[in-house]
Coordinates of N, CA and C and ligand atoms in Angstrom, one line a residue:
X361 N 12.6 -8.5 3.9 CA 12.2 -9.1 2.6 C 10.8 -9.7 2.8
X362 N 9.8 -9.7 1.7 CA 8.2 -9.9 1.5 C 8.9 -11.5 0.6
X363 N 8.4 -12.6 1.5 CA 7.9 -13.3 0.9 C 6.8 -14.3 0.8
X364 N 6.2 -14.6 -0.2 CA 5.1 -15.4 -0.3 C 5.6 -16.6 -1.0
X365 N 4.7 -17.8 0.1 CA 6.1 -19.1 -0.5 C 4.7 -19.6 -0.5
X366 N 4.3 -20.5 -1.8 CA 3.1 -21.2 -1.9 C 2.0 -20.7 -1.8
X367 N 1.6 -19.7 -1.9 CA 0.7 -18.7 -1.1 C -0.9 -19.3 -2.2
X368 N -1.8 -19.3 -1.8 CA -3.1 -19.7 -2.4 C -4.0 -19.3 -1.6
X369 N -5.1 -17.9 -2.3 CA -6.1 -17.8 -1.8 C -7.3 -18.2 -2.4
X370 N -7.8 -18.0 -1.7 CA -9.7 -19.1 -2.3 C -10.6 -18.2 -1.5
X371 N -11.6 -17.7 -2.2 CA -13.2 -16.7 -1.9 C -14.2 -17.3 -3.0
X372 N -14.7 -17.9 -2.7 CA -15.8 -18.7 -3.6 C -15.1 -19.7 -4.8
X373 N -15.9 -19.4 -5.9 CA -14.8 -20.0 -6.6 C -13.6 -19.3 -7.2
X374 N -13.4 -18.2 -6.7 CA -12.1 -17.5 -7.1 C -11.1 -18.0 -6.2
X375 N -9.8 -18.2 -7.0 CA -8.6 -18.4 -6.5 C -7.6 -17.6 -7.0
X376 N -6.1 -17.3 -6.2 CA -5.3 -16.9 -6.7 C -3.8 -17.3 -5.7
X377 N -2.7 -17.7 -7.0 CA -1.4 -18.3 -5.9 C -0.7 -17.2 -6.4
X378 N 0.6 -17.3 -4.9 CA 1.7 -16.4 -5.6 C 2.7 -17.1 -4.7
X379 N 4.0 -17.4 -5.5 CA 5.3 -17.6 -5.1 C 6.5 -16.3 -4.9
X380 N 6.5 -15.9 -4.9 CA 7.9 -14.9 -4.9 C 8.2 -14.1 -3.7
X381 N 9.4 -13.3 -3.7 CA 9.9 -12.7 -2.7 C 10.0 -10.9 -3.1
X382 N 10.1 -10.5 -2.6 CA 10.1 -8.9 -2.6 C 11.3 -8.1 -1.6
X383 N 12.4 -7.8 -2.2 CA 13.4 -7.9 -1.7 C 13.3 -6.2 -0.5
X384 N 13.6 -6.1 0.5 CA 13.5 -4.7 1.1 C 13.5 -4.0 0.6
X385 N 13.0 -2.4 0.6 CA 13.2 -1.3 0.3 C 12.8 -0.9 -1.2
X386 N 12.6 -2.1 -2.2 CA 11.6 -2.2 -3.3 C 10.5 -1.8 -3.5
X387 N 10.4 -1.0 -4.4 CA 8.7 -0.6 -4.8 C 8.3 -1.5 -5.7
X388 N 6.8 -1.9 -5.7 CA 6.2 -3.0 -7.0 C 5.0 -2.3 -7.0
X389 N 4.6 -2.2 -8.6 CA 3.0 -1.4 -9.0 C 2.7 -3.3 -8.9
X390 N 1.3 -2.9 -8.5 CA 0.6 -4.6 -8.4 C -0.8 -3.8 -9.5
X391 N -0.3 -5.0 -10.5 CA -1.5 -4.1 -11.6 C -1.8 -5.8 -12.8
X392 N -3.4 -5.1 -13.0 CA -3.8 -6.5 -13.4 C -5.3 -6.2 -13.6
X393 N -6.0 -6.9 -14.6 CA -7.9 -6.3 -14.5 C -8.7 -6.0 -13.3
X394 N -9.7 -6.1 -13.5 CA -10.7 -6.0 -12.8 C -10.9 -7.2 -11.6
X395 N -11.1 -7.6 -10.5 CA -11.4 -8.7 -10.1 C -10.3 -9.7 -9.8
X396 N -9.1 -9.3 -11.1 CA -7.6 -10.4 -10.1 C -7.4 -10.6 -9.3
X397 N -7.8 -10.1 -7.9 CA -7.1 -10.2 -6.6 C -6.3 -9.5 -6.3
X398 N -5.8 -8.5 -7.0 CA -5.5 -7.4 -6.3 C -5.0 -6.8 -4.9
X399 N -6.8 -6.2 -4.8 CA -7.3 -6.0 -3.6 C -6.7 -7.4 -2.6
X400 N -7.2 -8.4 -3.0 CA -7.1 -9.5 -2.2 C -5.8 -10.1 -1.6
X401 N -4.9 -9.9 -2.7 CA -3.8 -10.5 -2.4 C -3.4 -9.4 -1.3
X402 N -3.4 -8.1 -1.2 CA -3.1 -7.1 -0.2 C -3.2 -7.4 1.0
X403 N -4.9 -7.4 1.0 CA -5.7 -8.3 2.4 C -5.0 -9.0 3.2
X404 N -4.3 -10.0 2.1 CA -4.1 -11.3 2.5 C -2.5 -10.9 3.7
X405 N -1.4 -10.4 2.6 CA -0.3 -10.3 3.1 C -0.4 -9.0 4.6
X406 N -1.6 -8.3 4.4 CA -2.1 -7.5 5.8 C -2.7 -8.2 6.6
X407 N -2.6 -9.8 6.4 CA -3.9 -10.6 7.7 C -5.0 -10.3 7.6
X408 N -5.8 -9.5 7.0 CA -7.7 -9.4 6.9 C -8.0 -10.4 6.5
X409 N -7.2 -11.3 5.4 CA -8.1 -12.0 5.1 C -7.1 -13.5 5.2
X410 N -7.4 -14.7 5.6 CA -6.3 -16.0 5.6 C -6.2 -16.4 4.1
X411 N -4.8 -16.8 4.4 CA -4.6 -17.8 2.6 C -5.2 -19.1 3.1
X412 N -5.8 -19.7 2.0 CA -6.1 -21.4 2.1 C -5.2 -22.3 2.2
X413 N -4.1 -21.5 1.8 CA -2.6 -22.3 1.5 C -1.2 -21.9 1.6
X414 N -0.4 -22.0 2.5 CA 1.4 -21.4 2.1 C 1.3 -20.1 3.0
X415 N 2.4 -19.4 3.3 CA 2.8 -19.1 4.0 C 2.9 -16.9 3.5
X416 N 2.8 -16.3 4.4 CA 3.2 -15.0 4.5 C 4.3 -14.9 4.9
X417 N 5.5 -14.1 4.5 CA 7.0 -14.1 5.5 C 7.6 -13.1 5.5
X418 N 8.0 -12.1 6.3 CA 8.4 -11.6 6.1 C 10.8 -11.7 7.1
X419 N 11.2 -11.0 6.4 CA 12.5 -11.4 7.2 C 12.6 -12.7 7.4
X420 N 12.2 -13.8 6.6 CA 12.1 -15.0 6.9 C 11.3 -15.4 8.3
X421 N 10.4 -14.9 8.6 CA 9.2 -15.0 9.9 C 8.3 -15.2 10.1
X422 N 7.3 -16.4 9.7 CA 6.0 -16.5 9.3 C 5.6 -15.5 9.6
X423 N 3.9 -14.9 8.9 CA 3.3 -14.2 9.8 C 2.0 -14.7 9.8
X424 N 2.0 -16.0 10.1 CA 0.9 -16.4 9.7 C -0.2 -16.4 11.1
X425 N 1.0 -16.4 12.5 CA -0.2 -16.4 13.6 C 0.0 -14.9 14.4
X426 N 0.2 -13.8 13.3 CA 0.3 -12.3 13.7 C -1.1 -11.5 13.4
X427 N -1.8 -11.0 13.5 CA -2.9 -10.2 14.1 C -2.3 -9.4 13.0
X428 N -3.3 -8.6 12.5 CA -2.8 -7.1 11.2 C -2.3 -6.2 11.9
X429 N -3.1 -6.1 13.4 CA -2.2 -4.9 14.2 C -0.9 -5.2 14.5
X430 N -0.2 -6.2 14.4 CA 0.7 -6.7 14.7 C 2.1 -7.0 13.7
X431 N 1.7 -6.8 12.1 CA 2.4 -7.4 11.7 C 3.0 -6.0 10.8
X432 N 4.1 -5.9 10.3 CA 5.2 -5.1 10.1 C 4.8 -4.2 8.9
X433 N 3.2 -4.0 9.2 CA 2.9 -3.8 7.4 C 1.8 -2.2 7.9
X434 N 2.1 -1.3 7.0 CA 0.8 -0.2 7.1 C -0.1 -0.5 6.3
X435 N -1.2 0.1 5.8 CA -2.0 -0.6 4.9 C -2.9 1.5 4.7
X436 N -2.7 1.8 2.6 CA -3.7 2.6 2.6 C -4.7 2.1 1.6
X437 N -5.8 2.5 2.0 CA -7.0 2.1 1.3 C -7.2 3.8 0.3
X438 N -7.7 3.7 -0.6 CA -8.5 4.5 -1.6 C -8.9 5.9 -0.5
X439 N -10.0 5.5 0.3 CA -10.6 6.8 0.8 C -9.7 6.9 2.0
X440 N -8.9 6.8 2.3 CA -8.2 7.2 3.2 C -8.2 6.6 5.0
X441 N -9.9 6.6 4.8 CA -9.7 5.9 5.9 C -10.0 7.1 6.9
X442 N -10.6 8.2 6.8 CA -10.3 8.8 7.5 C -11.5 9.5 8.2
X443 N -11.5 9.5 10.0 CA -12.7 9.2 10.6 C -13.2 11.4 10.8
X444 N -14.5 11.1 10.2 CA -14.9 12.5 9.7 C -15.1 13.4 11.6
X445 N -15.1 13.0 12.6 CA -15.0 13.9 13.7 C -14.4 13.9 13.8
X446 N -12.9 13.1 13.6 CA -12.2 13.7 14.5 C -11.2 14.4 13.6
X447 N -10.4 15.8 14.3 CA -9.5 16.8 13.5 C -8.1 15.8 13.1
X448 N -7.8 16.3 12.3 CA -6.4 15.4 11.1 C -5.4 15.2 12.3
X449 N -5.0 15.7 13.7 CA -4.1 15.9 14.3 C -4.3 14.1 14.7
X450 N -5.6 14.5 15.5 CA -5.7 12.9 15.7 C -6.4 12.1 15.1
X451 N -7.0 12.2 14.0 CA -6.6 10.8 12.5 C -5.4 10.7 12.6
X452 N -4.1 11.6 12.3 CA -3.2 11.0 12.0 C -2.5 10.3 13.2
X453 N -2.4 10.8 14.6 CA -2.4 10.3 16.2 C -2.7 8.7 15.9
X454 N -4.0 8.5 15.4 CA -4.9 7.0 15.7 C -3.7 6.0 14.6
X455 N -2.5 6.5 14.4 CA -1.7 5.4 13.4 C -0.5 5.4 15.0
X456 N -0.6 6.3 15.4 CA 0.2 6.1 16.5 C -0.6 5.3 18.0
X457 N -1.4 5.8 18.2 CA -1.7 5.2 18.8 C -3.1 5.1 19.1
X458 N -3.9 3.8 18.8 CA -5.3 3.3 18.5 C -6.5 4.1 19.5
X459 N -5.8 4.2 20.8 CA -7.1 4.7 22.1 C -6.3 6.3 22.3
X460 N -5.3 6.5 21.3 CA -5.5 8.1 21.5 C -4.4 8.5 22.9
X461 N -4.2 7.7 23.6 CA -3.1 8.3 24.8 C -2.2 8.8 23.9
X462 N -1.6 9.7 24.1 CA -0.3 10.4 23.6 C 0.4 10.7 24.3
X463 N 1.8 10.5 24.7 CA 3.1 10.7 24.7 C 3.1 12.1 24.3
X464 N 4.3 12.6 24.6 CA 4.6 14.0 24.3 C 5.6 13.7 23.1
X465 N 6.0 12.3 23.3 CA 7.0 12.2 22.0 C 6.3 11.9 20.7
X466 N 4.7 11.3 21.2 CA 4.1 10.8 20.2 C 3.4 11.8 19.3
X467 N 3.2 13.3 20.1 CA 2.2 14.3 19.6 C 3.4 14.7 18.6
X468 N 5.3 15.1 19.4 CA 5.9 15.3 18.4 C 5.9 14.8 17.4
X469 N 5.6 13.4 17.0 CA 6.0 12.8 15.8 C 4.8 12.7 14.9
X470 N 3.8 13.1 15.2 CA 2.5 13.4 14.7 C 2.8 14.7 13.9
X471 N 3.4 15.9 14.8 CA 3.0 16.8 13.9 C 4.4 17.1 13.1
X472 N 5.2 16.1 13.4 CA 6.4 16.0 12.3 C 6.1 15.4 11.2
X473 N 5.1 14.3 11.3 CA 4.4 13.7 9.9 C 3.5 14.9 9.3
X474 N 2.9 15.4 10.1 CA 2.3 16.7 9.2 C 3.0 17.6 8.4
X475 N 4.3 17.6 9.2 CA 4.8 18.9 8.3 C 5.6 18.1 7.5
X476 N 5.9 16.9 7.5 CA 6.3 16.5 6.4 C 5.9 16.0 5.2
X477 N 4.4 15.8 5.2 CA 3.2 16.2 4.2 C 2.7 17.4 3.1
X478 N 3.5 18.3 4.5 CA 2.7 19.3 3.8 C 1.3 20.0 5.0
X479 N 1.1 18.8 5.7 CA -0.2 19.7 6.4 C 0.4 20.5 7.6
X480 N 1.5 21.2 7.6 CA 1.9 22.3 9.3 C 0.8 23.1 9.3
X481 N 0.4 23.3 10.4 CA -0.9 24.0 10.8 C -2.4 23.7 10.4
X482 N -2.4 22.6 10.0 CA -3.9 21.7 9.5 C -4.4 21.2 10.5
X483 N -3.5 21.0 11.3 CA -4.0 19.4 12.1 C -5.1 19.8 13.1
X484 N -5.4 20.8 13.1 CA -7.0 21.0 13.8 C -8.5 21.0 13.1
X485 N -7.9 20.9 12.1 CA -9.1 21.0 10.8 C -9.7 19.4 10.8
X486 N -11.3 19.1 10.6 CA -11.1 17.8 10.4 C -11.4 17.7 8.9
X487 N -11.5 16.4 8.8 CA -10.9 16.0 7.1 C -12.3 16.6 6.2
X488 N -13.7 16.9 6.8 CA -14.8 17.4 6.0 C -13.9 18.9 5.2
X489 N -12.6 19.5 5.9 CA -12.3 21.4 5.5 C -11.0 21.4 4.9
X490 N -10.8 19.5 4.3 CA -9.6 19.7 3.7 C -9.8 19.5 2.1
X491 N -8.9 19.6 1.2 CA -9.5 19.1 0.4 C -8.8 17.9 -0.2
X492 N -9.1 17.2 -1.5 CA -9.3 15.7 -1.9 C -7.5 15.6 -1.4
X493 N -6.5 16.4 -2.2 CA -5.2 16.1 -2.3 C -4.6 16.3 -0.5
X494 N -5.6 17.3 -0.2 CA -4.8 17.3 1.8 C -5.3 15.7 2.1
X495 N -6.5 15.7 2.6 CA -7.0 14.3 2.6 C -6.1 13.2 2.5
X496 N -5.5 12.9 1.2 CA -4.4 11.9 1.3 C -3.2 12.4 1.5
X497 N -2.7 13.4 1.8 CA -1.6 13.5 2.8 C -1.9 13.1 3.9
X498 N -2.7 13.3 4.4 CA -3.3 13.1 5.9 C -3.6 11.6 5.8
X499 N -3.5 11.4 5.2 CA -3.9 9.5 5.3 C -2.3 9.1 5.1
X500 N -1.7 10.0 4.6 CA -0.2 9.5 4.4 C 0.4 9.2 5.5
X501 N 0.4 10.7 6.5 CA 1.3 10.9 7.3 C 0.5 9.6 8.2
X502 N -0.6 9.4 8.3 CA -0.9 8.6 9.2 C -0.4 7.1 8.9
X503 N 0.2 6.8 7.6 CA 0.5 5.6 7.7 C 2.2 5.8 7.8
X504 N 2.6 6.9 8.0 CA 4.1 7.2 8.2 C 4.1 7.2 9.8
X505 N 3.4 7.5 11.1 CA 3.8 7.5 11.9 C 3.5 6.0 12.5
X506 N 3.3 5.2 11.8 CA 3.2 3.7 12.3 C 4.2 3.5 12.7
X507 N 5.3 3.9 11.7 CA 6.7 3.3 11.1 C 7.2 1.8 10.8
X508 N 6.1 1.2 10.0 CA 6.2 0.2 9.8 C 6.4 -0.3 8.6
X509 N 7.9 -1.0 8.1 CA 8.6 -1.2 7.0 C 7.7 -1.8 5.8
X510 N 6.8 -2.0 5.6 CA 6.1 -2.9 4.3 C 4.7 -1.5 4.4
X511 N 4.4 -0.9 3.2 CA 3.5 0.0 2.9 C 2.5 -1.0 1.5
X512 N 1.7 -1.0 1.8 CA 0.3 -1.6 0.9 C -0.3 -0.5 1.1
X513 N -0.5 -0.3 -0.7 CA -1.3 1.3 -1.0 C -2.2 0.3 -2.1
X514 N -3.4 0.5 -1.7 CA -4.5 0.2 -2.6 C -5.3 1.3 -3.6
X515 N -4.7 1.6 -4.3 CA -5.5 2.6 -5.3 C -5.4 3.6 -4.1
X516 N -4.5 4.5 -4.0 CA -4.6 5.3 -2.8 C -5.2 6.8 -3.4
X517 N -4.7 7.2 -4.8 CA -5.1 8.2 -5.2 C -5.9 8.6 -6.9
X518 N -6.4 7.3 -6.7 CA -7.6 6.7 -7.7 C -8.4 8.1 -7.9
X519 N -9.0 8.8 -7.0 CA -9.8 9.6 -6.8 C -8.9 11.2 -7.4
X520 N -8.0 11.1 -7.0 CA -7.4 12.7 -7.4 C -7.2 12.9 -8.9
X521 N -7.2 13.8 -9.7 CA -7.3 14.4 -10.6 C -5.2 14.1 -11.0
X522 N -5.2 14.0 -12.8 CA -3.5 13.6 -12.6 C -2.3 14.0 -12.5
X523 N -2.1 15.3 -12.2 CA -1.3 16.5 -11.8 C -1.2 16.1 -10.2
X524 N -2.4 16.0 -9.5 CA -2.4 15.8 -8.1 C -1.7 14.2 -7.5
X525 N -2.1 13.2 -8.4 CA -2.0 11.9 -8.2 C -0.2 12.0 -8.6
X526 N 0.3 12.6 -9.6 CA 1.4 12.7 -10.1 C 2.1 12.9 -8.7
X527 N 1.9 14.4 -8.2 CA 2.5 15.2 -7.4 C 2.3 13.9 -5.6
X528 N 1.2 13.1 -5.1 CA 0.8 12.2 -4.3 C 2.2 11.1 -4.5
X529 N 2.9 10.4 -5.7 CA 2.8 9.6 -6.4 C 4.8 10.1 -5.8
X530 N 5.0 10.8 -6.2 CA 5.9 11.4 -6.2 C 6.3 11.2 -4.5
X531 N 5.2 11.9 -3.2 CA 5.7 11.9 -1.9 C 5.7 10.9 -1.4
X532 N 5.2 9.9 -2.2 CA 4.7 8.7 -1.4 C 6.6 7.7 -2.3
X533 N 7.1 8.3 -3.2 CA 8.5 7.7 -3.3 C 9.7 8.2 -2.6
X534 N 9.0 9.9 -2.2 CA 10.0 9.8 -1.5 C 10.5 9.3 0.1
X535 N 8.6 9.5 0.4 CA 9.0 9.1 1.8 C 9.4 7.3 1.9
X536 N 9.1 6.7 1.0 CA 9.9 5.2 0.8 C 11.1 5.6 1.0
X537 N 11.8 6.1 -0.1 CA 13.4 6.1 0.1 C 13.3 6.6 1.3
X538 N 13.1 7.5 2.1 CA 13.6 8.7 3.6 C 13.7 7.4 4.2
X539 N 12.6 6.2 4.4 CA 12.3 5.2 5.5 C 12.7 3.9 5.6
X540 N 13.2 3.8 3.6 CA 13.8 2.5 3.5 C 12.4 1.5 2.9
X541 N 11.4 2.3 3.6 CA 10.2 1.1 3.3 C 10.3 0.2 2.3
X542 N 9.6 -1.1 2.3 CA 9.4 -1.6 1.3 C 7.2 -1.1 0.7
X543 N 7.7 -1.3 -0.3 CA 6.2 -0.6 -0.8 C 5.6 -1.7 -2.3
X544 N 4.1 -2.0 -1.8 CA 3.0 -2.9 -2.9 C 2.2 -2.0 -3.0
X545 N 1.9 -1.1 -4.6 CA 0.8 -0.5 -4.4 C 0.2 -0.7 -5.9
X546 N -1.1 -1.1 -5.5 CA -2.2 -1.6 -6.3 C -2.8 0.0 -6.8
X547 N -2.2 -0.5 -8.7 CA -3.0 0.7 -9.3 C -3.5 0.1 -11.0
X548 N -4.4 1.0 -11.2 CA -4.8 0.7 -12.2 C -4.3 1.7 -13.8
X549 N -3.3 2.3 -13.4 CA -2.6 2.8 -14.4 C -1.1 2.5 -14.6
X550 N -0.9 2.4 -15.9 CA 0.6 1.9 -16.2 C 1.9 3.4 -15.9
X551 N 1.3 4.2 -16.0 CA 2.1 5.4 -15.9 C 2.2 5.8 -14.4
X552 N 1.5 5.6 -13.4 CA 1.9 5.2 -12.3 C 2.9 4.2 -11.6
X553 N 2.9 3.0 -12.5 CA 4.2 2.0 -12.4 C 5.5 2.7 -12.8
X554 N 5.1 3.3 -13.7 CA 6.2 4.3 -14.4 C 6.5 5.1 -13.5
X555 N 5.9 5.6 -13.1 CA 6.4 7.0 -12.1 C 7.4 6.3 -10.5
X556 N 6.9 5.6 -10.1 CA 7.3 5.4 -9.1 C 7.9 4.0 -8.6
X557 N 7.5 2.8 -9.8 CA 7.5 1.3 -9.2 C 9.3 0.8 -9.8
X558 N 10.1 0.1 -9.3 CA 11.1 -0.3 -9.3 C 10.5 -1.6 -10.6
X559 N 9.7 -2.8 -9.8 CA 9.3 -3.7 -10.3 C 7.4 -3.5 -10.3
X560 N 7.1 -4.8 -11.0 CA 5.9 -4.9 -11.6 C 5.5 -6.3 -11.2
X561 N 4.2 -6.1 -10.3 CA 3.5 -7.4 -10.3 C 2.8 -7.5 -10.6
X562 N 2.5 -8.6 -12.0 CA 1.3 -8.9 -12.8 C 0.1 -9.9 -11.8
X563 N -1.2 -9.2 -11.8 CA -2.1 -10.2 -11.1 C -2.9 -10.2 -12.4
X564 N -3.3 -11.9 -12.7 CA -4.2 -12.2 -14.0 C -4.0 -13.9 -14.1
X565 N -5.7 -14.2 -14.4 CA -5.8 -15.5 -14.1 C -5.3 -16.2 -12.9
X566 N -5.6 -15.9 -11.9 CA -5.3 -16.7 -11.0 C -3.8 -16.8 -10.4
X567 N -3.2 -16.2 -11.2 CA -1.5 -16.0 -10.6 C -1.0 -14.3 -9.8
X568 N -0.8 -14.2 -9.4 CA 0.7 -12.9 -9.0 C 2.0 -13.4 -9.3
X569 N 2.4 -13.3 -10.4 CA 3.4 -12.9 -10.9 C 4.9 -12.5 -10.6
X570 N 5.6 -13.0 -10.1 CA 6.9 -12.3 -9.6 C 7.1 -11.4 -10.3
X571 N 7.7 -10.2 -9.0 CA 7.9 -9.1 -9.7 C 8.9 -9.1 -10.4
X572 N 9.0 -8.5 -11.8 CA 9.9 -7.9 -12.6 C 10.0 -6.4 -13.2
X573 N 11.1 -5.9 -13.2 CA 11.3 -4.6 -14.0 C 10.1 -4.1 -14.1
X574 N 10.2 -2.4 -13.8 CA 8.4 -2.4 -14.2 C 9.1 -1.7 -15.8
X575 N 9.9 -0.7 -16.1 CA 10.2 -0.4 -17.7 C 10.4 -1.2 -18.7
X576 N 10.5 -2.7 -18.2 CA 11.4 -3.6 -19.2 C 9.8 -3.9 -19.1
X577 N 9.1 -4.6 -18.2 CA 7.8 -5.6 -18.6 C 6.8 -4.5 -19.9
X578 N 7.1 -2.9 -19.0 CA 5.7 -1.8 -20.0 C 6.2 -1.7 -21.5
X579 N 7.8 -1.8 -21.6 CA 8.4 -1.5 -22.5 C 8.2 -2.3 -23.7
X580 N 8.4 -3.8 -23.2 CA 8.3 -4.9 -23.9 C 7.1 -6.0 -22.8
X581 N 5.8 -6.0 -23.0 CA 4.6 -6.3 -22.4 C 4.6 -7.9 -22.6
X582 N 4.6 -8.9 -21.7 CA 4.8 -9.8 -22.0 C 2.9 -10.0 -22.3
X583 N 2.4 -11.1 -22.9 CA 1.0 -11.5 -23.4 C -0.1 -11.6 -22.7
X584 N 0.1 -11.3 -21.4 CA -1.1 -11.1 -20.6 C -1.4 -9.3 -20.4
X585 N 0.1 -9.0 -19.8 CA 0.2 -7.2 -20.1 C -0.9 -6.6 -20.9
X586 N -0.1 -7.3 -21.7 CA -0.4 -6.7 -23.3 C -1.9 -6.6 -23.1
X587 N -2.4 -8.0 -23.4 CA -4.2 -7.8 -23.2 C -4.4 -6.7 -21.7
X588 N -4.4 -6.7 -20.8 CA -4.3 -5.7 -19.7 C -4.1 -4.1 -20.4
X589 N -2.9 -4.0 -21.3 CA -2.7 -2.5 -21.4 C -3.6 -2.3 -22.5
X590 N -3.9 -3.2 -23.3 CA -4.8 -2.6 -24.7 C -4.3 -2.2 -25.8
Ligands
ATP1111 N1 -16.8 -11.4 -0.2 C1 -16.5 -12.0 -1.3 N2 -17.0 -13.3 -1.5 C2 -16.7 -14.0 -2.6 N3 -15.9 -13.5 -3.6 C3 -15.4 -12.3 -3.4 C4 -15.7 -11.5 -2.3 N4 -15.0 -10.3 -2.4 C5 -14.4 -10.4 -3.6 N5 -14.6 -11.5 -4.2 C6 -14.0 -12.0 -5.5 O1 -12.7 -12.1 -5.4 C7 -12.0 -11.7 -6.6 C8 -10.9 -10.7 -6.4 O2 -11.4 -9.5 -6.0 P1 -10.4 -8.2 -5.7 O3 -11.3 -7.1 -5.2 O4 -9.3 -8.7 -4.9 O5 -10.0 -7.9 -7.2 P2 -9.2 -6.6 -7.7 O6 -8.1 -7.2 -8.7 O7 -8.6 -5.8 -6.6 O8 -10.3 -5.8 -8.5 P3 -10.5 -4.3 -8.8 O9 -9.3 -3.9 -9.7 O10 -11.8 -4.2 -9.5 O11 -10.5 -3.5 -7.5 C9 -13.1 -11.2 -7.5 O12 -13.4 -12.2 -8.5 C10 -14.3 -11.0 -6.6 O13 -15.5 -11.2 -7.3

C-alpha cells in the first residue's frame, strides 16, 4: 500500500499536500491542469525530489531515507528514457542491471520482457530503427524487469497517436494485473482514466485529492473536474 500521510511539497512559491493511501494492486489516473504538480508529486513519491513536509510510505515503511534506486517504485517518463547507442536488448538490461553485468538469468529475463512486449527479435536494434509504439514497449519491458511493485507512468504515451496509446494503455493494464503492481499514471486525457484507472487522483490548487472511482468521479465530475474537463 502507497501512502502519503501529511505529505507537502514546496518549489518556489508553489505548493502542493496530499493525504491518502493507495491500496496495492490499484490503478489511479493522476489528472489535473497544467502545472498542478503532477509531474511533481511523482518525483516526490520516486525520491527525485524531497517533500518539505510528512511522510512517503509505503507497506507502512517510511521511505523517506531510501535513495530512488532503492525504493520499491519503477518510474516511466514521456520519452522513454531511452539511451540512443545502445541496442533495446541492453536499454532494457540497464532496468536490470545499471553497469550492465548480466547473469545468464538476467539476459533470460530481459528477453522474456521483450517477448512479452512484443519486441522478440528486436533487441539488437537500437531505439533510432524502432518506431514511436516499439519505443514504448521497450521502455515498458524495461520498467517490467525491475520488478518493482509501485509503477509511476508520467504521460508515458502522450506522444503516440490514439489507436496506438489505446493499444500501449491496454499492455500497460495488463501487465499490472500479470504482476499485481500497484500503478500512478499521470495523464492528460479523461478517456485514458477510462480505459485503464480503477480510481482517480484529482491534482488542482494545491491539493492531490484522494483517490476515488475513476467512472463515478468522470460520470458525475465533482467542481474542480468539471472546470478541468470543460
Ligand atoms: N525547477 C523549478 N523551480 C520552481 N518551480 C518549478 C520548477 N519546476 C516546476 N516548477 C513549478 O512546479 C509546479 C508543478 O509543476 P509540475 O511539472 O509538477 O506540474 P504538472 O501538473 O505535471 O504540469 P504539466 O501537466 O504541464 O506537465 C508548476 O507550477 C511549476 O511552475
Amino acid at each position: 500500500m502507497l501512502e502519503l500521510r501529511d505529505l507537502r511539497i514546496t518549489q518556489g512559491s508553489f505548493s502542493l499536500t496530499a493525504d491518502f493511501t493507495l491500496p496495492r494492486g490499484r490503478r489511479a489516473a493522476v489528472i489535473g491542469p497544467s502545472g498542478a504538480g503532477k509531474s511533481t508529486l511523482l518525483s516526490t513519491i520516486a525520491g527525485f525530489f524531497p517533500q518539505s513536509a510528512g511522510q512517503v510510505l509505503w507497506d507502512g515503511q517510511s521511505l523517506d531515507d531510501t535513495g530512488p534506486g532503492k525504493r520499491p517504485v519503477a518510474m516511466l517518463f514521456q520519452d522513454g528514457n531511452l539511451l540512443p547507442h545502445l541496442d533495446i536488448f541492453r536499454n532494457v538490461a540497464l532496468g536490470k542491471a545499471p553497469g550492465l553485468r548480466l547473469s545468464a538469468e538476467d539476459r533470460d529475463r530481459v528477453s522474456a520482457a521483450l517477448d512479452r512486449v512484443g519486441l522478440a527479435g528486436l533487441g539488437d536494434r537500437r531505439p533510432g530503427a524502432l518506431s514511436g509504439g516499439q519505443q514504448s514497449r521497450a521502455a515498458l519491458a524495461r520498467i517490467l524487469v525491475q520488478d518493482r511493485p509501485l509503477l509511476l507512468l508520467d504521460e508515458p504515451f502522450a506522444a503516440l497517436g490514439p489507436a496506438l496509446r489505446a493499444e500501449m494503455l491496454d499492455l500497460v493494464a495488463a501487465l499490472a494485473e500479470e504482476t499485481g503492481a500497484t500503478l500512478l499514471m499521470v495523464s492528460h486525457d479523461p478517456q485514458d482514466a477510462r480505459r485503464i484507472a480503477d480510481d482517480l487522483i484529482l491534482v488542482d490548487d494545491g491539493t492531490a485529492w484522494p483517490p476515488r472511482p475513476a467512472l463515478e468521479m468522470l460520470d458525475n465530475p465533482p467542481e474542480a473536474l468539471k472546470r478541468y474537463l470543460g
